[in-house]
CSV table of C-alpha atoms and ligand atoms in Angstrom, one decimal:
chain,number,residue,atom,x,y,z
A,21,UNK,CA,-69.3,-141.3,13.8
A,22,UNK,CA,-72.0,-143.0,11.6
A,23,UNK,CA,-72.9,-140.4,9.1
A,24,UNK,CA,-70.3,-139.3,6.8
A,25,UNK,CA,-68.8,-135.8,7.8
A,26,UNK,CA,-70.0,-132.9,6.1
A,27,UNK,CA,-66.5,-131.3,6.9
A,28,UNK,CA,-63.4,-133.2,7.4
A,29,UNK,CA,-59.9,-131.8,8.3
A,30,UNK,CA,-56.8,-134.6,7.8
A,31,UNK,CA,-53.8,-133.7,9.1
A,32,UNK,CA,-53.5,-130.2,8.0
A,33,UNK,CA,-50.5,-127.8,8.8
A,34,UNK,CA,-50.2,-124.3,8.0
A,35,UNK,CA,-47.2,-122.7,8.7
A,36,UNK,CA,-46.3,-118.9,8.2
A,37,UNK,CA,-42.6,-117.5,7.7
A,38,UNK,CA,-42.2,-114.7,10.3
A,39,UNK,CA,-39.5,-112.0,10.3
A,40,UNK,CA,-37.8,-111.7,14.2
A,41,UNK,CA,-36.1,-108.5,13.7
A,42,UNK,CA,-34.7,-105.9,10.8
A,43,UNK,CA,-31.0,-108.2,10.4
A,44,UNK,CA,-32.0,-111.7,11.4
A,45,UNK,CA,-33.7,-114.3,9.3
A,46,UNK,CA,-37.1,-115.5,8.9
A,47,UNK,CA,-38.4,-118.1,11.0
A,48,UNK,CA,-41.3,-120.2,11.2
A,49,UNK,CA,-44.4,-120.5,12.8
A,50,UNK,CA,-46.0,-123.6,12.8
A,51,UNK,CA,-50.1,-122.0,13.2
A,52,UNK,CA,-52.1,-125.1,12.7
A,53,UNK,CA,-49.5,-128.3,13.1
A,54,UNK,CA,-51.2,-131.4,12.0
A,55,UNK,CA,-54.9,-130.7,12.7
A,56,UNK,CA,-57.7,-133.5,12.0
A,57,UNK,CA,-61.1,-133.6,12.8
A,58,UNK,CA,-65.0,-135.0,11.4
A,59,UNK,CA,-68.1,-133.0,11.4
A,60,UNK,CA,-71.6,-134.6,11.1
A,61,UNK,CA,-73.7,-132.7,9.4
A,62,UNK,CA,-76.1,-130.8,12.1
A,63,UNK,CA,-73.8,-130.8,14.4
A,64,UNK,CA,-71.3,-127.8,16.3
A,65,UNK,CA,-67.5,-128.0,17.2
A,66,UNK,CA,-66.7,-125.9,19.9
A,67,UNK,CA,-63.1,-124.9,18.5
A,68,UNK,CA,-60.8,-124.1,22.1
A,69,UNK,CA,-58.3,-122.5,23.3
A,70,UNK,CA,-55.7,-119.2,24.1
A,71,UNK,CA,-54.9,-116.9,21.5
A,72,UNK,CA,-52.4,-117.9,19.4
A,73,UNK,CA,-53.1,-121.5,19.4
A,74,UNK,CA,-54.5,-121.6,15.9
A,75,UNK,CA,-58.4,-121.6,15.9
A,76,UNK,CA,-58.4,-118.7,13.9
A,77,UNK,CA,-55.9,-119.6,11.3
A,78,UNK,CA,-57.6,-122.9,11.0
A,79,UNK,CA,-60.7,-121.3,9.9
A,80,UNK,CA,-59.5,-119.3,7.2
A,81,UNK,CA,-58.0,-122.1,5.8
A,82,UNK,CA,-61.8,-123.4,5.7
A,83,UNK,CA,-63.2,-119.8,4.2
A,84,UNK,CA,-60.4,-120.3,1.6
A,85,UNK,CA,-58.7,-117.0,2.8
A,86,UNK,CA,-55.1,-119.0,3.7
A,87,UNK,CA,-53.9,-121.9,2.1
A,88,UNK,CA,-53.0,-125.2,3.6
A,89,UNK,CA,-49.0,-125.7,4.1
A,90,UNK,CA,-50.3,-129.2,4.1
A,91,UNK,CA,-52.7,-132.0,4.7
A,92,UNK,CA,-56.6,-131.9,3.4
A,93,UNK,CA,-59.5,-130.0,4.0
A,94,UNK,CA,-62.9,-132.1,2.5
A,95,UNK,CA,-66.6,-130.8,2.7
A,96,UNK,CA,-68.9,-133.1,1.7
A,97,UNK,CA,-65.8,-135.6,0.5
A,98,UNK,CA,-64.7,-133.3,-2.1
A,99,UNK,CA,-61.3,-131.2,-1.3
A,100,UNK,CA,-61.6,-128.1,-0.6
A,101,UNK,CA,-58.4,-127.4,-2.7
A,102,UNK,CA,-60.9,-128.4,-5.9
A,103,UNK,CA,-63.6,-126.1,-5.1
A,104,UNK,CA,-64.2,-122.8,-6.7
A,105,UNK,CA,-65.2,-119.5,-4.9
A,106,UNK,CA,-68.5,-120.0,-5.9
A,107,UNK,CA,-68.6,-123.3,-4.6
A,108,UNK,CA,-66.9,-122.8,-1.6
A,109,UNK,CA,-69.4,-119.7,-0.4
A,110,UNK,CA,-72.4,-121.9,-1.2
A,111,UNK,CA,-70.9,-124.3,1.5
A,112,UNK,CA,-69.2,-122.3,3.8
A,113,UNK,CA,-70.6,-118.4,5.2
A,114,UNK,CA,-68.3,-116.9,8.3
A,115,UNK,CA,-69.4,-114.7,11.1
A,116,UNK,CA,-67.2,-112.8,12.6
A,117,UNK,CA,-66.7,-111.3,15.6
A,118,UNK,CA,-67.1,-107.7,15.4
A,119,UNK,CA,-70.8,-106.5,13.5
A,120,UNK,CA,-69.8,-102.8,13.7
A,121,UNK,CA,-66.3,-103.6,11.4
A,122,UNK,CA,-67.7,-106.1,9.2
A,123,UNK,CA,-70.7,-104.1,7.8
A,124,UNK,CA,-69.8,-101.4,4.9
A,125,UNK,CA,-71.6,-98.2,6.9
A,126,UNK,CA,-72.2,-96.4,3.3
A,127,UNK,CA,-74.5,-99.9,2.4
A,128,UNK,CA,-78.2,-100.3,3.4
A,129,UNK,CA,-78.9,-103.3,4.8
A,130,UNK,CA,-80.6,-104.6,1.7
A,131,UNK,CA,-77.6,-104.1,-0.3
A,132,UNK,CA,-75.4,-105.9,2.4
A,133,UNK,CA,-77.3,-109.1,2.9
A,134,UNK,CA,-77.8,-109.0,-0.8
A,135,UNK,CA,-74.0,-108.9,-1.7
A,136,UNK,CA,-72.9,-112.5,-1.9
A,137,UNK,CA,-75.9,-113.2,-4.5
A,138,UNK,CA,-74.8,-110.5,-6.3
A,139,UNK,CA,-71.2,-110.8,-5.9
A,140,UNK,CA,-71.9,-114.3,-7.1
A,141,UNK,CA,-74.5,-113.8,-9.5
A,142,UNK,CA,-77.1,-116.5,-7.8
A,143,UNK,CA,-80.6,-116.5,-8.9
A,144,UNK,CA,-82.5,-114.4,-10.6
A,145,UNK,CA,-81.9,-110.9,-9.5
A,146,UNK,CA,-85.7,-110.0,-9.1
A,147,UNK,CA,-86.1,-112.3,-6.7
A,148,UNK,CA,-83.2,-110.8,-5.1
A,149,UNK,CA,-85.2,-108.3,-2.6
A,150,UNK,CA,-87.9,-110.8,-2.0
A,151,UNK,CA,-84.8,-113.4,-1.1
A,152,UNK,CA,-83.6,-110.6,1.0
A,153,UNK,CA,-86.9,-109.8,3.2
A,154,UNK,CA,-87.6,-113.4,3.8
A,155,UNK,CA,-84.0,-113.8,5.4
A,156,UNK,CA,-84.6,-110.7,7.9
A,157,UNK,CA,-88.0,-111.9,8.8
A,158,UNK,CA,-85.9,-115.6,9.6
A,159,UNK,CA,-83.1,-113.8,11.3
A,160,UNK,CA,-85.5,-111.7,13.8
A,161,UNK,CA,-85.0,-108.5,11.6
A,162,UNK,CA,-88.7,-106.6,10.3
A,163,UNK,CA,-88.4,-106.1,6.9
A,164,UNK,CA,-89.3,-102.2,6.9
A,165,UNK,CA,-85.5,-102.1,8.2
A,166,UNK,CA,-84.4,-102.9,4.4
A,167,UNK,CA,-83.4,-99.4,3.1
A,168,UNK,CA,-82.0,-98.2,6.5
A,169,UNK,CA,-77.6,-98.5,7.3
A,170,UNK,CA,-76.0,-100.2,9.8
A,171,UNK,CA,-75.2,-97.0,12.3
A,172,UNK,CA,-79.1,-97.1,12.8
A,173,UNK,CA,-79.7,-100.2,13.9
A,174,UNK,CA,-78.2,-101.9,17.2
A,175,UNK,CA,-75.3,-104.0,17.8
A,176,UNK,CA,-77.5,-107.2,18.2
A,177,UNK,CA,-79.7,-106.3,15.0
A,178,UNK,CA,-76.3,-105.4,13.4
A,179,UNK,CA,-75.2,-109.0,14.1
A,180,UNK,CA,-78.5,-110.4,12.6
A,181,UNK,CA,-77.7,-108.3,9.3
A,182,UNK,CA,-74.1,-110.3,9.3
A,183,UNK,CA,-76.0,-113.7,10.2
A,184,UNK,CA,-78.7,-112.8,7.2
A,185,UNK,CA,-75.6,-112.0,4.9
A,186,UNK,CA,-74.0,-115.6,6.2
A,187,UNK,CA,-77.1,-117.5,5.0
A,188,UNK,CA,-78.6,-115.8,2.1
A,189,UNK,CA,-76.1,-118.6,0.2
A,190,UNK,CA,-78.1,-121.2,1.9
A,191,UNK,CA,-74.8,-122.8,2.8
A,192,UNK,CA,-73.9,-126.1,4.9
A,193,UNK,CA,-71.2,-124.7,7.5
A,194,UNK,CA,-71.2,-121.6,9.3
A,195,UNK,CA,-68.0,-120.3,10.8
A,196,UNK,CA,-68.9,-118.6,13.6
A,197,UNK,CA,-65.9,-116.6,15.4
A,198,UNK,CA,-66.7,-114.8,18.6
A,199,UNK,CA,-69.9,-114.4,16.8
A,200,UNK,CA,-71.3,-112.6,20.5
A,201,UNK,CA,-68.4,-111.5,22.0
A,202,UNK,CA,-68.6,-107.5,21.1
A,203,UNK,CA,-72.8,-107.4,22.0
A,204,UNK,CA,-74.0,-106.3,25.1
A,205,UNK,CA,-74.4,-109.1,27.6
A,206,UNK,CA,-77.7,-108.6,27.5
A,207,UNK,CA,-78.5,-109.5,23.8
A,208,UNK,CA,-75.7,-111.8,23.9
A,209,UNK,CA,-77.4,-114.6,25.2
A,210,UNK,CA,-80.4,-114.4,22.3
A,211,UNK,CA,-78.3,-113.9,19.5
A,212,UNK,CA,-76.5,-117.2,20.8
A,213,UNK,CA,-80.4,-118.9,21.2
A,214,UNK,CA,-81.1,-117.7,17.5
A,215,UNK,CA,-78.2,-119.6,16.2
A,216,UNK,CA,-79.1,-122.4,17.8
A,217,UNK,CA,-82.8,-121.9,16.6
A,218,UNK,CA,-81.4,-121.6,12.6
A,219,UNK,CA,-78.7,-124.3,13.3
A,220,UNK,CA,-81.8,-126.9,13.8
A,221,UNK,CA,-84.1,-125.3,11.8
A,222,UNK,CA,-82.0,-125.7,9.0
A,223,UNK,CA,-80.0,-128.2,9.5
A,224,UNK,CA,-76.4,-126.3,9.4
A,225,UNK,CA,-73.3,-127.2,10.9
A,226,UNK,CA,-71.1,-125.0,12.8
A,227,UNK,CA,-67.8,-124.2,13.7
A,228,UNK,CA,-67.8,-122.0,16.9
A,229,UNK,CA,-64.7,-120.1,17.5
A,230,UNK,CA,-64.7,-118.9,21.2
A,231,UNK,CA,-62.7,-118.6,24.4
A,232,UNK,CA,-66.0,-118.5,26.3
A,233,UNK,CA,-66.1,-121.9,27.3
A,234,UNK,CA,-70.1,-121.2,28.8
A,235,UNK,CA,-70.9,-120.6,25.0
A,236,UNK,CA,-69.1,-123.4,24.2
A,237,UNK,CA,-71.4,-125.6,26.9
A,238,UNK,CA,-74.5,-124.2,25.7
A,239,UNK,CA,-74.1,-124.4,22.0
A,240,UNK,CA,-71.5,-127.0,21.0
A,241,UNK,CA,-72.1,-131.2,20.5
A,242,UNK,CA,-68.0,-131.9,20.3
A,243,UNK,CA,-65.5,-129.5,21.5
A,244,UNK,CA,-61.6,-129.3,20.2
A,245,UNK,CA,-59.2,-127.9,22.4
A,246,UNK,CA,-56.5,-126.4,20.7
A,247,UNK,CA,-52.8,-125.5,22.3
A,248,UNK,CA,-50.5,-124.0,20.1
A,249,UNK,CA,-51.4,-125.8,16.7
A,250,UNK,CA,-52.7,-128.9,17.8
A,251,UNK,CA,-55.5,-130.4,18.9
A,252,UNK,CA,-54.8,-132.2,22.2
A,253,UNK,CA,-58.2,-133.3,23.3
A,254,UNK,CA,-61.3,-133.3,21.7
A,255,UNK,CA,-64.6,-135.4,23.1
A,256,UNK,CA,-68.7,-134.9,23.1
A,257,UNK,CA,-68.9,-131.8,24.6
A,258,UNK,CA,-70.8,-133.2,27.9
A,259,UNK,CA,-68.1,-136.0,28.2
A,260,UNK,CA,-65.7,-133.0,27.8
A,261,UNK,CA,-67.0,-130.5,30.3
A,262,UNK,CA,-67.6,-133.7,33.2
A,263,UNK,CA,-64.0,-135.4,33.1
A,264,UNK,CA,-61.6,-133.0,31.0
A,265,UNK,CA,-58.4,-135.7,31.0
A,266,UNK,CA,-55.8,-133.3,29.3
A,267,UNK,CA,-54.3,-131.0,32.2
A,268,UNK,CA,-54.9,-128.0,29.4
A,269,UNK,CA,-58.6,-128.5,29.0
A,270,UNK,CA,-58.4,-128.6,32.7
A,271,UNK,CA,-56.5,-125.4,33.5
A,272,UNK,CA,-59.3,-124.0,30.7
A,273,UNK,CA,-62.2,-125.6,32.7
A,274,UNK,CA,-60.7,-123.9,35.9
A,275,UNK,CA,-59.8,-120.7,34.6
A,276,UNK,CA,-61.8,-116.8,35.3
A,277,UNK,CA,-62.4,-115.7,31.8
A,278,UNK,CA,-61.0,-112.0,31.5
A,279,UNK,CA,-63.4,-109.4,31.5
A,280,UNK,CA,-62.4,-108.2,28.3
A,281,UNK,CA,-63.2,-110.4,25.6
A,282,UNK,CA,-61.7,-109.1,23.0
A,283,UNK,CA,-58.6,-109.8,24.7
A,284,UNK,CA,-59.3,-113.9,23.8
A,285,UNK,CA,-57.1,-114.8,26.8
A,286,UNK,CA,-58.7,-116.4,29.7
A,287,UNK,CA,-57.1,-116.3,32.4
A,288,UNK,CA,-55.6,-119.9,32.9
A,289,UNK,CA,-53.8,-119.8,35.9
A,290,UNK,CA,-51.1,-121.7,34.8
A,291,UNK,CA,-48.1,-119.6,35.9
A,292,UNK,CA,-46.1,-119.3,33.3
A,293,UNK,CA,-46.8,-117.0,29.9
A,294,UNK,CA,-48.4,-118.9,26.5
A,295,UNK,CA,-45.0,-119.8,24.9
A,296,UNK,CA,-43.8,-117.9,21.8
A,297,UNK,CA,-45.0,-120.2,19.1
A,298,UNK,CA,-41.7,-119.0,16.8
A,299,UNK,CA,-39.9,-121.1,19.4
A,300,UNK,CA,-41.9,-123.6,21.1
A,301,UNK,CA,-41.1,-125.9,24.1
A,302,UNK,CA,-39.5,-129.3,23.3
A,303,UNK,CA,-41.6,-132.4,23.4
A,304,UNK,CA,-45.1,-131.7,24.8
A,305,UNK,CA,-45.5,-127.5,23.9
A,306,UNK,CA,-47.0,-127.5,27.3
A,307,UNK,CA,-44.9,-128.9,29.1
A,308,UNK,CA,-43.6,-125.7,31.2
A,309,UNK,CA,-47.0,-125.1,32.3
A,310,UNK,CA,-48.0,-128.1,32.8
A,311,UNK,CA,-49.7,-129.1,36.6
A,312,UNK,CA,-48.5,-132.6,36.1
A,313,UNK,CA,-45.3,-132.5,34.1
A,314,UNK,CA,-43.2,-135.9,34.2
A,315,UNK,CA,-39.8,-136.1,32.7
A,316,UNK,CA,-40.3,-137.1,29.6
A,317,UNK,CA,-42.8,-134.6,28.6
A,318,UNK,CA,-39.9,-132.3,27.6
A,319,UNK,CA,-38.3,-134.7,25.3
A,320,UNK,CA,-40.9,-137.0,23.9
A,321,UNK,CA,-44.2,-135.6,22.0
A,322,UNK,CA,-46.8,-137.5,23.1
A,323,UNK,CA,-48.7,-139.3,20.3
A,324,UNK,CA,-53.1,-138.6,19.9
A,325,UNK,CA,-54.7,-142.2,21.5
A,326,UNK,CA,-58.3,-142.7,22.4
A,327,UNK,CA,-59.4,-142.6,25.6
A,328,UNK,CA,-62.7,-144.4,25.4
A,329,UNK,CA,-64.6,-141.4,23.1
A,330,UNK,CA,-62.1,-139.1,24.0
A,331,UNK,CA,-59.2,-138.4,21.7
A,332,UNK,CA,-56.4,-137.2,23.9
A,333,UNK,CA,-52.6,-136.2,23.3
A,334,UNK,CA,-50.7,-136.7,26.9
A,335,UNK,CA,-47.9,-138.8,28.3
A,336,UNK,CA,-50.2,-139.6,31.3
A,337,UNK,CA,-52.6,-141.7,28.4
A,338,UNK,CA,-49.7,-143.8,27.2
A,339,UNK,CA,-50.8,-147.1,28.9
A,340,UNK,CA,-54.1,-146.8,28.0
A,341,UNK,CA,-52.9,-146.4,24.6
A,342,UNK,CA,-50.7,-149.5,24.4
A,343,UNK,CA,-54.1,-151.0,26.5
A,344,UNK,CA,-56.0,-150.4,23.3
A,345,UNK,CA,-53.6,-151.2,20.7
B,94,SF4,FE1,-48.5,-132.4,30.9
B,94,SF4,FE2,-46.8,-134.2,30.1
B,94,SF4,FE3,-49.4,-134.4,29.5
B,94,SF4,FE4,-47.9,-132.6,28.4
B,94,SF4,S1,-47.6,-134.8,28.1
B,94,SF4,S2,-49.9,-132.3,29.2
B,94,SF4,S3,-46.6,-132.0,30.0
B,94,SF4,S4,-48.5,-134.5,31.5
């Protein structure tokens, strides 16, 4: 990495207290478990992996909605801890999945891509409709649809509405959580072009939640596969999608993703179940799915080492590890 990161995530943990049953007592759940990556600015992290393994979690810690356990979140080198809401919003804008449960129905879509300006008093608030009608005309949407409401519009010009809200702050990062995943396939595919359109056109960096590893392909630069709070390999995404090297990012490459995508699970055909992250496996989490399992992956955690460009966390990488040390 040349270019210092516009985002950078050392070694941070979140971990939630969570109650087993009426009598017994609270355990915890490690959600994100020493996760560290760098961002250039322009570029998109394809963020990986099964539900549960702490994609999500690790970008609310990012939108400020969950606080770090521990570790460091910096955008632009300043900690994210020492930001203000303000701040934060005119850095980082999320999109989330669902457009039809993220837009107030009782709002016109002037008023909703307006909010965050208002909500934080930016600008000067007669420039606030003109702000407003220059953002639909970048996000694909005609202008005339200002006073209209969400239930009459479609689900892939309700999605431009929430990606018009995301970037009326003008911000740096974009969170971008299953931002197609509930449109019709056949709009899917040009949403996911017009974020890549404003992505270049103005320079913003993304994080792309998904289990469709296709989006992932088309969209992403560097891709992070997650397994139940970690990060256990993480490359340029064509290095990535040619040789995967951790047998996890290789069960995902090989999997059938299920036809319903709102169920996030692909289906990895690993045999046994994703393991209850209250009570994970010892040594490598994976280890009891694992294709090629050795006998100390259920007593010793492997350790991250570099692979050439490829950061990888397996047993099967250990001499190459000591090789580079
Ligand atoms: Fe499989 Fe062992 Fe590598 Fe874990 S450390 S992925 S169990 S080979």
């Amino acid at each position: 990495m040349t270019a210092p990161p516009v985002i950078e995530a050392r070694d941070v943990y979140k971990t939630f207290s969570i109650k087993q049953g009426l009598f017994k007592p609270k355990k915890p759940l490690h959600a994100v478990n020493g996760v560290s990556f760098g961002l250039e600015k322009g570029s998109v992290l394809g963020l990986v992996g099964e539900s549960g393994c702490g994609k999500t979690t690790m970008a609310r810690m990012i939108l400020g909605l969950e606080t770090m356990t521990n570790g460091e979140i910096l955008i632009d080198g300043e900690p994210l801890s020492g930001l203000d809401r303000i701040a934060l919003a005119r850095r980082v804008q999320p999109i989330f999945q669902d457009p039809y449960s993220s837009l107030n129905p009782r709002k016109s879509i002037g008023s909703i891509i307006s909010l965050p300006l208002r909500v934080h008093k930016v600008g000067d608030p007669n420039g606030w409709k003109k702000r407003v009608e220059k953002m639909m005309e970048l996000v694909g949407l005609p202008p005339r649809l200002y006073h209209n409401y969400p239930s009459q519009l479609s689900g892939g010009q309700r999605q431009r509405v929430a990606i018009g809200r995301a970037l009326i702050m003008k911000p740096e990062i974009l969170i971008c959580d299953e931002p197609t995943s509930a449109l019709d396939v056949s709009v899917q595919a040009q949403i996911l072009n017009e974020l890549l359109d404003l992505q270049k056109e103005l320079d913003l960096t993304y994080i792309l939640i998904t289990h469709n590893l296709a989006v992932v392909e088309h969209m992403a630069t560097r891709v992070a596969v997650m397994y139940l709070g970690r990060v256990v390999e993480e490359a340029e995404t064509a290095t990535l999608f040619k040789n995967p090297r951790h047998p996890y990012t290789k069960a995902l490459l090989g999997s059938i993703l299920t036809p319903e995508p709102e169920l996030d699970v692909p289906d990895t055909h690993l045999g046994a179940t994703f393991p209850n992250p209250v009570e994970p496996p010892s040594g490598c989490t994976f280890h009891p799915r694992c294709a090629e399992v050795m006998a100390k992956c259920s007593t010793e955690t492997p350790r991250p080492c570099m692979v050439g460009d490829v950061k990888v966390e397996c047993h099967l990488f250990d001499r190459e590890m000591q090789e580079a040390s």
